[in-house]
mmCIF file of C-alpha atoms in Angstrom:
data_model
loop_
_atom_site.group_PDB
_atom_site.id
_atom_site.type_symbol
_atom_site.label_atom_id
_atom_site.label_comp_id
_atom_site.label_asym_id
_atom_site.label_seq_id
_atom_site.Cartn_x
_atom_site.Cartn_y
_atom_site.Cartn_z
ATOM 1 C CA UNK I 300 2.582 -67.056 40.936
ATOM 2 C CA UNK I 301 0.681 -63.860 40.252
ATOM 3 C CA UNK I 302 -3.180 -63.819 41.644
ATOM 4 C CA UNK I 303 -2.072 -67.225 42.629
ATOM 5 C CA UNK I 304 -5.282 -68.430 44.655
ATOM 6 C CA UNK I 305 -7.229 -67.860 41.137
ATOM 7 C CA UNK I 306 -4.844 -69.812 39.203
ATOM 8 C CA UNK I 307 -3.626 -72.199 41.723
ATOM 9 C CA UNK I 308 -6.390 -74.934 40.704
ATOM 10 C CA UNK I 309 -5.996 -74.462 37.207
ATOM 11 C CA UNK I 310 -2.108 -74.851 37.293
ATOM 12 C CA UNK I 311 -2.374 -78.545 35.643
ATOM 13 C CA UNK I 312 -4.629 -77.620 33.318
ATOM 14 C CA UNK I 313 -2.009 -74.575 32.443
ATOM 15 C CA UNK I 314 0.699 -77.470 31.932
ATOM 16 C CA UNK I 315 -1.410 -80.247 30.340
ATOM 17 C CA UNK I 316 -2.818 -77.538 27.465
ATOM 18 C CA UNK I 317 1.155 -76.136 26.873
ATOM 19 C CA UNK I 318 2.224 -80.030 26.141
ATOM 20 C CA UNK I 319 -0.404 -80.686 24.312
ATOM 21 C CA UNK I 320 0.325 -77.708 21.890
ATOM 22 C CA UNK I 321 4.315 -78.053 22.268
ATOM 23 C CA UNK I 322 4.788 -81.948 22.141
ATOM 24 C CA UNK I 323 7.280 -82.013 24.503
ATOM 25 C CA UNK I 324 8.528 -79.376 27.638
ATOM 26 C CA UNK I 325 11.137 -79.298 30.282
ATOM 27 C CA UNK I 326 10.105 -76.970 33.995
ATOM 28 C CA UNK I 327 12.380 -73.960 33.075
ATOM 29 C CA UNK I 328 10.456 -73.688 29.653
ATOM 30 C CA UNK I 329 6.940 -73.773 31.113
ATOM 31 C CA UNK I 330 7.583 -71.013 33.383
ATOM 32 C CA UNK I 331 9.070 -69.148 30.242
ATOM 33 C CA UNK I 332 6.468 -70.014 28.053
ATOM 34 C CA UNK I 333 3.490 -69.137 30.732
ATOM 35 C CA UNK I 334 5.389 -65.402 31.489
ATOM 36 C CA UNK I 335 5.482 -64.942 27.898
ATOM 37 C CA UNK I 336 2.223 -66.188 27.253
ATOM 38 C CA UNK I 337 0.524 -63.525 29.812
ATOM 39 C CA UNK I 338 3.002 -60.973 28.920
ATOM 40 C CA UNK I 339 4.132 -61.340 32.423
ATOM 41 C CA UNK I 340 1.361 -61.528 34.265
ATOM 42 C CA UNK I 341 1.355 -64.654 35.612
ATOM 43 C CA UNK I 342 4.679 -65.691 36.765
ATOM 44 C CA UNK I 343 4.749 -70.034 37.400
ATOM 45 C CA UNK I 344 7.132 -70.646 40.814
ATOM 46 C CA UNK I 345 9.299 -73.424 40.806
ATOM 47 C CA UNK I 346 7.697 -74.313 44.237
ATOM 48 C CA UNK I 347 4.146 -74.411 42.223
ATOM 49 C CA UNK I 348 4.944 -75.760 38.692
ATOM 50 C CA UNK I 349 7.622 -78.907 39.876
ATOM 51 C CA UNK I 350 5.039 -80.672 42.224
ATOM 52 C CA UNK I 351 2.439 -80.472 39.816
ATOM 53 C CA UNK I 352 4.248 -81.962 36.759
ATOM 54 C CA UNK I 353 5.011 -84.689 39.750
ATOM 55 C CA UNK I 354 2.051 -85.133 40.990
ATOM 56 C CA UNK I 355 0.870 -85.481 37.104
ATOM 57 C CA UNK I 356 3.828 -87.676 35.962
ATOM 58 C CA UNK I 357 2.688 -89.941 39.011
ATOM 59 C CA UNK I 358 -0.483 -90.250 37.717
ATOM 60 C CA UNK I 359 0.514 -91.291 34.365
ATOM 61 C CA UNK I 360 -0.818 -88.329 32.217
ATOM 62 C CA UNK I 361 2.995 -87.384 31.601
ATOM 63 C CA UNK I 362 5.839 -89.609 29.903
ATOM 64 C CA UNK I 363 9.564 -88.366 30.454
ATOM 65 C CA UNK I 364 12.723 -88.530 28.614
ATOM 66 C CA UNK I 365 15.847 -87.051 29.232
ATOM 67 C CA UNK I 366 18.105 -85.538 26.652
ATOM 68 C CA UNK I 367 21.675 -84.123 27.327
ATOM 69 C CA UNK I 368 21.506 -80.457 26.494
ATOM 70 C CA UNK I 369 24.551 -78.062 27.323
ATOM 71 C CA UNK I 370 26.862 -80.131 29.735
ATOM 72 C CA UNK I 371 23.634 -81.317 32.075
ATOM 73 C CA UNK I 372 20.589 -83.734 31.727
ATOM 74 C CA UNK I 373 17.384 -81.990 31.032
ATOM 75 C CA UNK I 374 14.175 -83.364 31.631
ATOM 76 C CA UNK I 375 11.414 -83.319 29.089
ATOM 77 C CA UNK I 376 7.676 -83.816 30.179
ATOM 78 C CA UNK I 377 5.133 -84.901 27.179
ATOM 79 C CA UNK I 378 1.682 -86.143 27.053
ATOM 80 C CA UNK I 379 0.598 -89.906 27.983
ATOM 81 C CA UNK I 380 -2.953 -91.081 25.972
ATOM 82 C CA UNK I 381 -4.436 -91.044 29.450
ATOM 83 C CA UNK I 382 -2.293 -87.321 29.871
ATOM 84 C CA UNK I 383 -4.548 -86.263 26.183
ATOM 85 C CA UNK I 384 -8.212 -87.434 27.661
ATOM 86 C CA UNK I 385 -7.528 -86.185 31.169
ATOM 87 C CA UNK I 386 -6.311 -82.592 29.455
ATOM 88 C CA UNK I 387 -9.621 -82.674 27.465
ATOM 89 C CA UNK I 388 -11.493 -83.290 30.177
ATOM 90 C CA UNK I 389 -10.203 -80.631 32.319
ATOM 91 C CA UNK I 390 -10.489 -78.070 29.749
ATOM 92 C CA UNK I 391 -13.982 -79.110 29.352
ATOM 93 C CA UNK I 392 -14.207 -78.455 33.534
ATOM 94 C CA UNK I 393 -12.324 -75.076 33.405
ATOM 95 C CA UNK I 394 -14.476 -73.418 30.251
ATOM 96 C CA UNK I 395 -18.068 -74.297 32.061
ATOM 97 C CA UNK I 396 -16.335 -72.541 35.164
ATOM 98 C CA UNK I 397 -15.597 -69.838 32.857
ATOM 99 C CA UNK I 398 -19.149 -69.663 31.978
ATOM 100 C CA UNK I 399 -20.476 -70.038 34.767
ATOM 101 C CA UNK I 400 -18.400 -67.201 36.852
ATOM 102 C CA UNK I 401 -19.427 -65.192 33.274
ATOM 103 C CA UNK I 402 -23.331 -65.659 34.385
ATOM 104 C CA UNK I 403 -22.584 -64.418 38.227
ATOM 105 C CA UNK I 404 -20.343 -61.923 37.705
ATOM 106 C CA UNK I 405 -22.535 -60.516 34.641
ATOM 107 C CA UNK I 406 -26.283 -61.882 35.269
ATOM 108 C CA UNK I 407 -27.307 -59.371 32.035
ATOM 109 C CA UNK I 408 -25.069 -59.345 29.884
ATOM 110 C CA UNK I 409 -24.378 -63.117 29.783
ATOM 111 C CA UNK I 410 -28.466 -63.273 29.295
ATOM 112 C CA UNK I 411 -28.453 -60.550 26.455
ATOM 113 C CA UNK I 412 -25.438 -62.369 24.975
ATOM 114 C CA UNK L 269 26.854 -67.158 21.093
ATOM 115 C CA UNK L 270 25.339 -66.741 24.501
ATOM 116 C CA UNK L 271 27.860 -68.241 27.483
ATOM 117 C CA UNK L 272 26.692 -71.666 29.025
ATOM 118 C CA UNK L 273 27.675 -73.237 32.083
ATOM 119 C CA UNK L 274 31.027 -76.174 31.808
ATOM 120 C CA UNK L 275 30.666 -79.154 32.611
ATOM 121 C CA UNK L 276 32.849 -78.208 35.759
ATOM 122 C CA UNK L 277 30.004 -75.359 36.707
ATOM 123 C CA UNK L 278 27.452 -78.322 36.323
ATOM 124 C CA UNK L 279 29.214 -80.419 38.635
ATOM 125 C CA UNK L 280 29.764 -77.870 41.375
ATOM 126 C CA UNK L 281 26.029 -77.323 41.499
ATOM 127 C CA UNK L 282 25.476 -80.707 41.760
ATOM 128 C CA UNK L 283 27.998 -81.181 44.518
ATOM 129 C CA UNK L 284 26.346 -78.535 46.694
ATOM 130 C CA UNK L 285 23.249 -79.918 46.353
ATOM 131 C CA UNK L 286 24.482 -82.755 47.982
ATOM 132 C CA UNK L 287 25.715 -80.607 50.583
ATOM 133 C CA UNK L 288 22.552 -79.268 51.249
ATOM 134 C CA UNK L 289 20.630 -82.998 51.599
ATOM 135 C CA UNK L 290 19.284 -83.722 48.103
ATOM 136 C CA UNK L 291 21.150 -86.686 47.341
ATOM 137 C CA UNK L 292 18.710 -88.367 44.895
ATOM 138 C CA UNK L 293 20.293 -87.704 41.615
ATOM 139 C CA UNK L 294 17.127 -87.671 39.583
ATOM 140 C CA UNK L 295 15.979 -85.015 41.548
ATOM 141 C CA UNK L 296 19.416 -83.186 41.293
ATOM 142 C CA UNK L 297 19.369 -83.513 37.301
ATOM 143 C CA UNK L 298 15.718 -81.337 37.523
ATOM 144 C CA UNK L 299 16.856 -78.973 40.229
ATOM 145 C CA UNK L 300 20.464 -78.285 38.088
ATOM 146 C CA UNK L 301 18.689 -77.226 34.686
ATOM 147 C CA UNK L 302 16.304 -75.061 36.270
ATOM 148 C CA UNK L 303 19.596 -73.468 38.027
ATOM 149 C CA UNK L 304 21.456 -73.781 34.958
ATOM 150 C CA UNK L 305 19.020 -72.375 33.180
ATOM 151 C CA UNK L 306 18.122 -69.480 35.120
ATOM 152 C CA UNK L 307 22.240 -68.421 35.017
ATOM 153 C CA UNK L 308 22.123 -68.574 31.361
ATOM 154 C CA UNK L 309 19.076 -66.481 30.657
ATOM 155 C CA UNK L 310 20.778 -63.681 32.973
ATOM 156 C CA UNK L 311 23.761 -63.904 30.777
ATOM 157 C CA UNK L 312 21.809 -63.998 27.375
ATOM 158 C CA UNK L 313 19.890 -60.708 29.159
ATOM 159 C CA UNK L 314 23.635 -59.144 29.314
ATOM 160 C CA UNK L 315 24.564 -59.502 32.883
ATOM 161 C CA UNK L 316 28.478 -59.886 33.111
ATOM 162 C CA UNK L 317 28.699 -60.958 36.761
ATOM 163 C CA UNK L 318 30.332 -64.663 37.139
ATOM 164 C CA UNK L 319 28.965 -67.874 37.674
ATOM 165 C CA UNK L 320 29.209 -68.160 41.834
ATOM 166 C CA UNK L 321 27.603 -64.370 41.933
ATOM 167 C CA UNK L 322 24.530 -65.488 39.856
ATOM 168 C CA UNK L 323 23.975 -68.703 41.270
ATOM 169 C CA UNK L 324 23.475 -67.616 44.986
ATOM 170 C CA UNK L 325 21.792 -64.600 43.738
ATOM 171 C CA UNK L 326 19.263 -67.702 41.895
ATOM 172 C CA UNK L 327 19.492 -70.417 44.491
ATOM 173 C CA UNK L 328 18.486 -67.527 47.554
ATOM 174 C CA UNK L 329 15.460 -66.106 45.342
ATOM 175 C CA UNK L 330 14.182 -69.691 45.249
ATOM 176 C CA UNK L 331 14.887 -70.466 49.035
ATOM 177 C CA UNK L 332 15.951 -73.716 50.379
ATOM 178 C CA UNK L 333 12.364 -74.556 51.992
ATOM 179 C CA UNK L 334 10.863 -75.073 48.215
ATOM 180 C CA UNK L 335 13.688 -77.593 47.303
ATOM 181 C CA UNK L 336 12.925 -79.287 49.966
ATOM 182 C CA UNK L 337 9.014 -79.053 48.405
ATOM 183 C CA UNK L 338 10.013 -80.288 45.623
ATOM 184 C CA UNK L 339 11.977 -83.086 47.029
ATOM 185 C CA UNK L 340 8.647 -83.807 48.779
ATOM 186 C CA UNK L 341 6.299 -83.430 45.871
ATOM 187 C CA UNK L 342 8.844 -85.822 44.033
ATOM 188 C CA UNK L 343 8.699 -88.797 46.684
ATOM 189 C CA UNK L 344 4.502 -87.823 46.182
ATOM 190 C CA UNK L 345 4.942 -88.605 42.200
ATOM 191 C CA UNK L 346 7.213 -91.914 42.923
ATOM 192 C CA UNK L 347 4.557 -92.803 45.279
ATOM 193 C CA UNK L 348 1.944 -92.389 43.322
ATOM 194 C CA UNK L 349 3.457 -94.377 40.242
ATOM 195 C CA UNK L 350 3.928 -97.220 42.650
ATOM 196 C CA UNK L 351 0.810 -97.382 43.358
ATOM 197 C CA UNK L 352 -0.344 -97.129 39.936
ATOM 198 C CA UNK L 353 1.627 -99.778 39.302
ATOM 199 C CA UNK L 354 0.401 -101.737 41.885
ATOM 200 C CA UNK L 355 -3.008 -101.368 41.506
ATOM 201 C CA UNK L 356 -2.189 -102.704 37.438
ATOM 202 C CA UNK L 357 -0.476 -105.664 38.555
ATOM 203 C CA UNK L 358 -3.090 -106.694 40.654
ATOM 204 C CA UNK L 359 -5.826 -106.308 38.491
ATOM 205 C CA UNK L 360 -4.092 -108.407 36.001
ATOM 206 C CA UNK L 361 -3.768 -111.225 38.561
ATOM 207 C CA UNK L 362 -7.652 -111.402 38.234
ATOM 208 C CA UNK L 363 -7.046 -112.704 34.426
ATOM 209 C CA UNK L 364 -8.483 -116.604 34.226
ATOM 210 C CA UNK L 365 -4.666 -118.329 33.826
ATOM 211 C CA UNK L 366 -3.848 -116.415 37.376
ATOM 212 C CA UNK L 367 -7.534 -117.292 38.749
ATOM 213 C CA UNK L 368 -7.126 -120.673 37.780
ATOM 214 C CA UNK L 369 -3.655 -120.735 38.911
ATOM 215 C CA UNK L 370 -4.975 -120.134 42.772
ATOM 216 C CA UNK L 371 -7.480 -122.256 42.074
ATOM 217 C CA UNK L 372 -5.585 -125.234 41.177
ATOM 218 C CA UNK L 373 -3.539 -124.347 44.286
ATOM 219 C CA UNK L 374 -6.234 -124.335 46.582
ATOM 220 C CA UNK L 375 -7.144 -127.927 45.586
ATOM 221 C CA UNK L 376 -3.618 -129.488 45.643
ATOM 222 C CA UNK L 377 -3.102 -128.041 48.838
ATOM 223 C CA UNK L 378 -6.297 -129.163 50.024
ATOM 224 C CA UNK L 379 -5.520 -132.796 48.857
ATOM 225 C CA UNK L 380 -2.343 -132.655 50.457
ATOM 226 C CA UNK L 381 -3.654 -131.395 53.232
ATOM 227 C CA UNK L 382 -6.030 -134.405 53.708
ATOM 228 C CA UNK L 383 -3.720 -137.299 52.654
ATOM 229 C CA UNK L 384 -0.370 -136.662 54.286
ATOM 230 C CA UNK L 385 0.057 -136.416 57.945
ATOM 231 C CA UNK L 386 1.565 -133.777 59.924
ATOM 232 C CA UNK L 387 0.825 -131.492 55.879
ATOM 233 C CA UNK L 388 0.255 -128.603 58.196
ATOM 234 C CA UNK L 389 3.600 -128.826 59.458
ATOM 235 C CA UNK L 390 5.259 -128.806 56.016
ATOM 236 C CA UNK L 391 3.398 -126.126 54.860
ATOM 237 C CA UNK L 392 4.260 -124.030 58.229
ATOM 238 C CA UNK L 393 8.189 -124.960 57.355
ATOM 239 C CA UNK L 394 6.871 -123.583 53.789
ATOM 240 C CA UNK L 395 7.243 -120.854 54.706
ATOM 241 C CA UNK L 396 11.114 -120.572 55.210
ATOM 242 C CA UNK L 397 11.494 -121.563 51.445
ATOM 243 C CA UNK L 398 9.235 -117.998 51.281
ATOM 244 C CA UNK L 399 11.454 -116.549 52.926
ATOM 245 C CA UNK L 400 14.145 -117.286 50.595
ATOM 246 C CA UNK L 401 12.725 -116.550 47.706
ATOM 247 C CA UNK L 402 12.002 -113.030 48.678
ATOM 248 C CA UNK L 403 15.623 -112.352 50.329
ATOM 249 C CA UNK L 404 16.521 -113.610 46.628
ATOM 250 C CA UNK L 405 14.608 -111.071 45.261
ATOM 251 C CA UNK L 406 15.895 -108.650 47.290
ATOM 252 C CA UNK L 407 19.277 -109.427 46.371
ATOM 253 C CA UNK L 408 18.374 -109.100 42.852
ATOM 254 C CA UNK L 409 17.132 -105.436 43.727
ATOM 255 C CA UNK L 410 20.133 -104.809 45.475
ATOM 256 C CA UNK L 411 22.399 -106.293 42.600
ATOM 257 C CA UNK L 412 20.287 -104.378 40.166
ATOM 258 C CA UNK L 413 20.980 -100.923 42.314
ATOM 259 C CA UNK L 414 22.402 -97.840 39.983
ATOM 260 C CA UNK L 415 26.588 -97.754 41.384
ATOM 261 C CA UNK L 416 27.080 -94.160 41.913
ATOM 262 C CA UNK L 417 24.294 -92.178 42.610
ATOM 263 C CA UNK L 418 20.967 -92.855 44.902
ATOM 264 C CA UNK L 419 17.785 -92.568 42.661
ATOM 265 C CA UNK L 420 14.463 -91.611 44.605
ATOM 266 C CA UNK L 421 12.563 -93.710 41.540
ATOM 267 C CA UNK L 422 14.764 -96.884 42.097
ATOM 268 C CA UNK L 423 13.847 -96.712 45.810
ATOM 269 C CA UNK L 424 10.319 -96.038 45.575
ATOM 270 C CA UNK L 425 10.011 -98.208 42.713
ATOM 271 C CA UNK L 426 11.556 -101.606 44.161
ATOM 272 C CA UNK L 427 10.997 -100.983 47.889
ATOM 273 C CA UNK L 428 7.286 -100.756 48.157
ATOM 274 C CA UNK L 429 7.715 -100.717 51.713
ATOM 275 C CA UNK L 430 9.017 -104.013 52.346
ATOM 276 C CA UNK L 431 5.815 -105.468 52.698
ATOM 277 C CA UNK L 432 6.961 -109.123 51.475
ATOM 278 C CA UNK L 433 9.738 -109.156 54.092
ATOM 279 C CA UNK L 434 7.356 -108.238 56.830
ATOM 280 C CA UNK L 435 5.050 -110.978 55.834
ATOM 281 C CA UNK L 436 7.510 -113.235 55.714
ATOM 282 C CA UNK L 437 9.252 -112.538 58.523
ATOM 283 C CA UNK L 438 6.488 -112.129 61.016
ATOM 284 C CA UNK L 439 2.939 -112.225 59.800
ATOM 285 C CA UNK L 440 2.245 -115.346 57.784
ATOM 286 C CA UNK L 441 3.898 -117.522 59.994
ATOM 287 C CA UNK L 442 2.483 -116.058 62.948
ATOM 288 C CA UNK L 443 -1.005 -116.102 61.894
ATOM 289 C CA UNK L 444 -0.674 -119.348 60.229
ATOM 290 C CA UNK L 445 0.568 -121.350 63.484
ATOM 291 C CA UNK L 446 -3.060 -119.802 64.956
ATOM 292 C CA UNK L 447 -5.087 -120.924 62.364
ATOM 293 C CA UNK L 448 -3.514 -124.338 61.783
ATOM 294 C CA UNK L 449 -3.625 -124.930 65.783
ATOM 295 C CA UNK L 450 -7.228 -123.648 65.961
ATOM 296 C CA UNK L 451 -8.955 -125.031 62.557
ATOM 297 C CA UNK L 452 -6.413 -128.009 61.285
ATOM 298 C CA UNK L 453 -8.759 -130.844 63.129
ATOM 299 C CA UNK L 454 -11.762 -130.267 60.985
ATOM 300 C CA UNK L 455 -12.297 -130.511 57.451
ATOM 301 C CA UNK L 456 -13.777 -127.547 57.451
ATOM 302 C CA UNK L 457 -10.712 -125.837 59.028
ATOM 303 C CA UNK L 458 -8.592 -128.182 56.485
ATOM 304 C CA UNK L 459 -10.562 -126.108 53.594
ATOM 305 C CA UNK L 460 -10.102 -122.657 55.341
ATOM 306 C CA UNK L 461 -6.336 -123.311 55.754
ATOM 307 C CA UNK L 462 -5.952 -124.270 52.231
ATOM 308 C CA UNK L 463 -7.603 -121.620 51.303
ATOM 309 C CA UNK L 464 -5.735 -119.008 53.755
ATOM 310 C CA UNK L 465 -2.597 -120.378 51.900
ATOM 311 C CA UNK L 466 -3.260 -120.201 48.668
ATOM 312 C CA UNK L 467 -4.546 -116.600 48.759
ATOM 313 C CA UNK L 468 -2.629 -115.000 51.856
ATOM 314 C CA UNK L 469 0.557 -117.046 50.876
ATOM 315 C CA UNK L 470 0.629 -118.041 47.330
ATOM 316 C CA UNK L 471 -1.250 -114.586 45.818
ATOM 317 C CA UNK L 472 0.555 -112.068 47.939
ATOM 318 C CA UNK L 473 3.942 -113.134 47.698
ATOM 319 C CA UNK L 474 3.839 -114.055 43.860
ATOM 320 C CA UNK L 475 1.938 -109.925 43.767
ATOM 321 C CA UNK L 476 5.407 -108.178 46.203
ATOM 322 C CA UNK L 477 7.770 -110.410 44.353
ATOM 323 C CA UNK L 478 6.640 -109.407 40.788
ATOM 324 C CA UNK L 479 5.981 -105.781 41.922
ATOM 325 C CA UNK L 480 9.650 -105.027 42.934
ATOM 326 C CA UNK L 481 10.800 -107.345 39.641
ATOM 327 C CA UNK L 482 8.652 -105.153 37.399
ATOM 328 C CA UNK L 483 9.835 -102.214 39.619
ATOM 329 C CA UNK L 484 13.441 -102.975 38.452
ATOM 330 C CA UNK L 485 12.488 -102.945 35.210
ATOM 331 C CA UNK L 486 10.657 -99.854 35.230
ATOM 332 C CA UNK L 487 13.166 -97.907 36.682
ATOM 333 C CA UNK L 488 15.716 -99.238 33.490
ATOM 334 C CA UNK L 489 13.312 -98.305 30.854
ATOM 335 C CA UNK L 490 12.565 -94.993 32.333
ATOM 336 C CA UNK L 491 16.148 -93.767 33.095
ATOM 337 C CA UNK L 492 18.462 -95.031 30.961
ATOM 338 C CA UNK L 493 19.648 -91.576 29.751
ATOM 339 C CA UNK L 494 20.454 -90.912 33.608
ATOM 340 C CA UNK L 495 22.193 -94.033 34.000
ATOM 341 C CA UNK L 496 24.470 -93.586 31.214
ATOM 342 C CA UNK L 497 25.896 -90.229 32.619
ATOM 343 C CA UNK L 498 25.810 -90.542 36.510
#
């Protein structure tokens, strides 16, 4: 991942706002959609992306299903309830981090708006 | 149309996964698209080279240390699910059937404790019909086991680390012969073995057997896709 100790903690975030705007997403497509997204920019690794949707599927804030899809399985990740609330939430978190790195990094103009 | 891989291709790549130690073939299935995937946008991008030139040339860019990761990170999410499920099953023992359930125990064992002789003994040879019922169940696990292929979620799912099978085998019987030789003269110690038996024995038993039933279950509502093409 490009700049990846910036956007290391915001990875599942990343993934939990692209399924919640794409209903459903298997791992090749995320690191497609995330390139494309940033216009290449920020490339997702497999090594980053696959333990997070893990590590969120274990958590229950991801369902899976698996469809047959040119001679192999493919695995589709989507959105639990919980998977909806906890996105929210973290959006919520990352924009007041936004904000706030807004205030130090620009003291005046983030006062003079 | 752009070229995809056969079903031949597919295989191969899952074959030499095998080679190189993942064997779990719900980790395979994940590890193959991305592969397969990766081939097939080089193609759509106009590359002519064949399918064994632009899979090593994928597979080396990746590296085998972050399969391995990824193998990890997977065993993390199966973990993690199992406890979930764990901690859900247990906190629905604490409804008022299940709470009442213990409860009723408690006093029948107490009673029986109190108006049969030698009760302790009987309910120290209890705890072979334990035993049984938990090799049962994990013959039913084993019975219920995908043929073909290993499946990291089946095994994380249904083994929960054995835990009923070490209680069983060495724990409960252990620690009950201690209690019961200590406590089993008193009434008092009559009411604390009753009690250590219908909590220790009767709640954590009844909690490992259901997990690993309910694990069984999971696992067949959650893959049945992979099942059907193993």
């Amino acid at each position: 991942m490009a700049n990846n100790k910036l956007y290391k903690g915001s990875l599942s975030t990343i993934i939990l706002k692209l399924l919640e705007e794409n209903d459903r997403m298997y791992g090749y497509e995320i690191t497609q959609k995330v390139k494309e997204l940033t216009a290449g920019e920020l490339i997702i690794t497999e090594g980053a992306l696959y333990p997070a949707l893990h590590k969120l599927e274990g958590d229950g804030y991801l369902t899976v299903e698996y469809q047959l899809v040119n001679n192999r399985q493919r695995k589709y990740y989507a959105l639990t309830p919980d998977g909806k609330k906890e996105k929210a939430a973290k959006m919520e978190e990352l924009e007041r981090f936004v904000q706030q790195m807004q205030f130090l990094l620009h003291p005046k103009k983030s006062i003079d708006g | 149309m752009d070229r995809v891989l056969s079903a031949d291709e597919i295989r191969w790549i899952h074959d030499f996964l095998e080679l190189k130690d993942i064997t779990y073939y719900d980790v395979q299935v994940e590890i193959v698209d991305h592969l397969a995937s990766l081939i097939e946008a080089k193609w759509a991008a106009g590359s002519r080279q064949s399918f064994e030139v632009l899979f090593f040339e994928v597979f080396k860019d990746f590296g085998d240390h972050q399969w391995r990761q990824l193998l990890g990170a997977k065993q993390k999410g199966v973990w993690r699910q199992v406890v979930r499920n764990g901690v859900s099953i247990f906190l629905n023992f604490f409804t008022w059937p299940l709470v009442a359930y213990t409860f009723l125990s408690f006093l029948l064992i107490y009673t029986f404790l109190l108006a049969v002789p030698n009760a302790v003994n009987y309910l120290q040879e209890s705890m072979y019909l334990w035993g049984f019922i938990v090799l049962v169940t994990w013959g039913y696990v084993i019975y219920r086991r995908p043929a073909k292929r290993a499946f990291l979620a089946y095994d994380g799912f249904v083994t929960f680390l054995g835990i009923d099978l070490y209680l069983v085998g060495w724990i409960l019987p252990d620690f009950f012969a201690i209690f019961s030789e200590r406590f089993s003269a008193t009434p008092n110690g009559m009411l604390g073995l009753a009690a250590f038996y219908s909590l220790l024995v009767l709640v954590i038993l009844t909690f490992s057997i259901l997990m690993r039933i309910k694990g069984v279950q999971q696992f067949y509502k959650t893959y049945p896709q992979l099942l059907i093409t193993q």
